[in-house]
Amino acid sequence: MDLSELELGQLGPGDLVYAAADIYNDGGIPDLAEDALIAAAGTRGVILNIGHLEEDPERELYLVRFEGADAELGPPAGCWPEELGTVSQRVPAEAG
């Protein structure tokens, strides 16, 4: 099985994911304006950690850093599984 066949639940820290849709700051990243675009659909990111909220231990939360336009990784962002995709589910990023 290659990486393109993996599902999100099979991935771990260090693996690549893609934003399934535009992801905006909900106020959780203090040095970034609320509602600022964190990652456009199709933007590549790397999983830093996988955990859950104390209030909802059954639901996974992914800590991801997405690649910026300058190829630098942005700040860590908490993402729900439905906000992410694997290589096989990648949505192409819009050409800028």
PDB file of C-alpha atoms in Angstrom:
ATOM      1  CA  MET A   1       0.000   0.000   0.000  1.00  0.00           C
ATOM      2  CA  ASP A   2       1.435   3.402  -0.888  1.00  0.00           C
ATOM      3  CA  LEU A   3       0.713   6.757   0.759  1.00  0.00           C
ATOM      4  CA  SER A   4      -1.888   7.660  -1.875  1.00  0.00           C
ATOM      5  CA  GLU A   5      -4.073   4.743  -0.710  1.00  0.00           C
ATOM      6  CA  LEU A   6      -4.023   5.638   2.994  1.00  0.00           C
ATOM      7  CA  GLU A   7      -7.059   7.004   4.781  1.00  0.00           C
ATOM      8  CA  LEU A   8      -6.734   9.869   7.246  1.00  0.00           C
ATOM      9  CA  GLY A   9      -7.168   7.549  10.251  1.00  0.00           C
ATOM     10  CA  GLN A  10      -4.075   5.593   9.175  1.00  0.00           C
ATOM     11  CA  LEU A  11      -1.806   8.640   9.187  1.00  0.00           C
ATOM     12  CA  GLY A  12       0.321   9.968  12.013  1.00  0.00           C
ATOM     13  CA  PRO A  13       2.742  12.759  12.903  1.00  0.00           C
ATOM     14  CA  GLY A  14       4.991  13.672   9.979  1.00  0.00           C
ATOM     15  CA  ASP A  15       2.536  12.545   7.295  1.00  0.00           C
ATOM     16  CA  LEU A  16       1.244  14.882   4.585  1.00  0.00           C
ATOM     17  CA  VAL A  17      -2.379  15.947   4.337  1.00  0.00           C
ATOM     18  CA  TYR A  18      -4.254  18.522   2.288  1.00  0.00           C
ATOM     19  CA  ALA A  19      -6.918  21.054   3.211  1.00  0.00           C
ATOM     20  CA  ALA A  20     -10.218  19.614   1.943  1.00  0.00           C
ATOM     21  CA  ALA A  21     -11.756  23.110   1.909  1.00  0.00           C
ATOM     22  CA  ASP A  22     -10.633  26.602   2.856  1.00  0.00           C
ATOM     23  CA  ILE A  23      -9.663  26.673   6.553  1.00  0.00           C
ATOM     24  CA  TYR A  24     -10.044  29.926   8.502  1.00  0.00           C
ATOM     25  CA  ASN A  25      -8.828  30.994  11.942  1.00  0.00           C
ATOM     26  CA  ASP A  26     -11.628  30.614  14.472  1.00  0.00           C
ATOM     27  CA  GLY A  27      -9.682  32.663  17.000  1.00  0.00           C
ATOM     28  CA  GLY A  28      -7.537  29.745  18.150  1.00  0.00           C
ATOM     29  CA  ILE A  29      -4.336  31.192  16.648  1.00  0.00           C
ATOM     30  CA  PRO A  30      -3.686  34.383  18.650  1.00  0.00           C
ATOM     31  CA  ASP A  31      -1.144  36.012  16.317  1.00  0.00           C
ATOM     32  CA  LEU A  32      -3.447  35.670  13.308  1.00  0.00           C
ATOM     33  CA  ALA A  33      -6.556  37.763  12.685  1.00  0.00           C
ATOM     34  CA  GLU A  34      -9.821  36.000  13.441  1.00  0.00           C
ATOM     35  CA  ASP A  35     -11.361  34.714  10.178  1.00  0.00           C
ATOM     36  CA  ALA A  36      -7.955  34.935   8.412  1.00  0.00           C
ATOM     37  CA  LEU A  37      -7.359  32.225   5.813  1.00  0.00           C
ATOM     38  CA  ILE A  38      -5.048  29.561   7.257  1.00  0.00           C
ATOM     39  CA  ALA A  39      -5.056  27.247   4.237  1.00  0.00           C
ATOM     40  CA  ALA A  40      -6.865  27.331   0.902  1.00  0.00           C
ATOM     41  CA  ALA A  41      -8.435  24.111  -0.351  1.00  0.00           C
ATOM     42  CA  GLY A  42      -5.686  21.849  -1.683  1.00  0.00           C
ATOM     43  CA  THR A  43      -2.909  23.376   0.430  1.00  0.00           C
ATOM     44  CA  ARG A  44      -0.370  20.830   1.635  1.00  0.00           C
ATOM     45  CA  GLY A  45       0.211  20.410   5.358  1.00  0.00           C
ATOM     46  CA  VAL A  46       2.047  18.125   7.747  1.00  0.00           C
ATOM     47  CA  ILE A  47       0.500  16.455  10.786  1.00  0.00           C
ATOM     48  CA  LEU A  48       2.269  17.427  14.015  1.00  0.00           C
ATOM     49  CA  ASN A  49       0.095  15.556  16.470  1.00  0.00           C
ATOM     50  CA  ILE A  50      -3.258  13.828  16.844  1.00  0.00           C
ATOM     51  CA  GLY A  51      -5.412  14.182  19.927  1.00  0.00           C
ATOM     52  CA  HIS A  52      -8.894  15.102  21.074  1.00  0.00           C
ATOM     53  CA  LEU A  53     -10.717  17.720  23.088  1.00  0.00           C
ATOM     54  CA  GLU A  54     -11.404  16.807  26.690  1.00  0.00           C
ATOM     55  CA  GLU A  55     -15.113  17.467  26.088  1.00  0.00           C
ATOM     56  CA  ASP A  56     -15.242  15.024  23.150  1.00  0.00           C
ATOM     57  CA  PRO A  57     -12.663  12.236  23.598  1.00  0.00           C
ATOM     58  CA  GLU A  58     -14.163  10.102  20.808  1.00  0.00           C
ATOM     59  CA  ARG A  59     -13.509  12.711  18.094  1.00  0.00           C
ATOM     60  CA  GLU A  60      -9.961  13.085  16.747  1.00  0.00           C
ATOM     61  CA  LEU A  61      -8.389  16.504  16.330  1.00  0.00           C
ATOM     62  CA  TYR A  62      -5.322  16.951  14.103  1.00  0.00           C
ATOM     63  CA  LEU A  63      -2.632  19.544  14.759  1.00  0.00           C
ATOM     64  CA  VAL A  64      -1.378  20.554  11.302  1.00  0.00           C
ATOM     65  CA  ARG A  65       1.034  23.132   9.886  1.00  0.00           C
ATOM     66  CA  PHE A  66       0.146  24.203   6.349  1.00  0.00           C
ATOM     67  CA  GLU A  67       2.577  25.397   3.708  1.00  0.00           C
ATOM     68  CA  GLY A  68       2.382  29.114   2.905  1.00  0.00           C
ATOM     69  CA  ALA A  69       2.960  30.836  -0.431  1.00  0.00           C
ATOM     70  CA  ASP A  70       6.647  31.204   0.502  1.00  0.00           C
ATOM     71  CA  ALA A  71       6.914  27.405   1.102  1.00  0.00           C
ATOM     72  CA  GLU A  72       7.346  28.100   4.844  1.00  0.00           C
ATOM     73  CA  LEU A  73       5.144  26.252   7.307  1.00  0.00           C
ATOM     74  CA  GLY A  74       2.530  28.396   9.015  1.00  0.00           C
ATOM     75  CA  PRO A  75       1.443  28.246  12.648  1.00  0.00           C
ATOM     76  CA  PRO A  76      -0.012  24.999  14.007  1.00  0.00           C
ATOM     77  CA  ALA A  77      -3.771  24.763  13.464  1.00  0.00           C
ATOM     78  CA  GLY A  78      -6.246  22.355  15.017  1.00  0.00           C
ATOM     79  CA  CYS A  79      -8.282  20.635  12.290  1.00  0.00           C
ATOM     80  CA  TRP A  80     -11.184  18.204  12.315  1.00  0.00           C
ATOM     81  CA  PRO A  81     -10.910  15.119  10.086  1.00  0.00           C
ATOM     82  CA  GLU A  82     -13.531  16.466   7.663  1.00  0.00           C
ATOM     83  CA  GLU A  83     -11.323  19.521   7.023  1.00  0.00           C
ATOM     84  CA  LEU A  84      -8.449  17.337   5.789  1.00  0.00           C
ATOM     85  CA  GLY A  85      -7.795  14.925   2.972  1.00  0.00           C
ATOM     86  CA  THR A  86      -5.073  12.490   2.011  1.00  0.00           C
ATOM     87  CA  VAL A  87      -3.085  12.410  -1.226  1.00  0.00           C
ATOM     88  CA  SER A  88      -5.827  10.364  -2.910  1.00  0.00           C
ATOM     89  CA  GLN A  89      -8.470  12.895  -1.791  1.00  0.00           C
ATOM     90  CA  ARG A  90      -6.496  16.010  -2.672  1.00  0.00           C
ATOM     91  CA  VAL A  91      -8.366  19.026  -3.955  1.00  0.00           C
ATOM     92  CA  PRO A  92      -6.065  20.944  -6.348  1.00  0.00           C
ATOM     93  CA  ALA A  93      -5.056  24.350  -4.981  1.00  0.00           C
ATOM     94  CA  GLU A  94      -6.081  27.294  -7.109  1.00  0.00           C
ATOM     95  CA  ALA A  95      -3.307  28.747  -9.222  1.00  0.00           C
ATOM     96  CA  GLY A  96      -2.376  32.195  -7.987  1.00  0.00           C
TER      97      GLY A  96
END
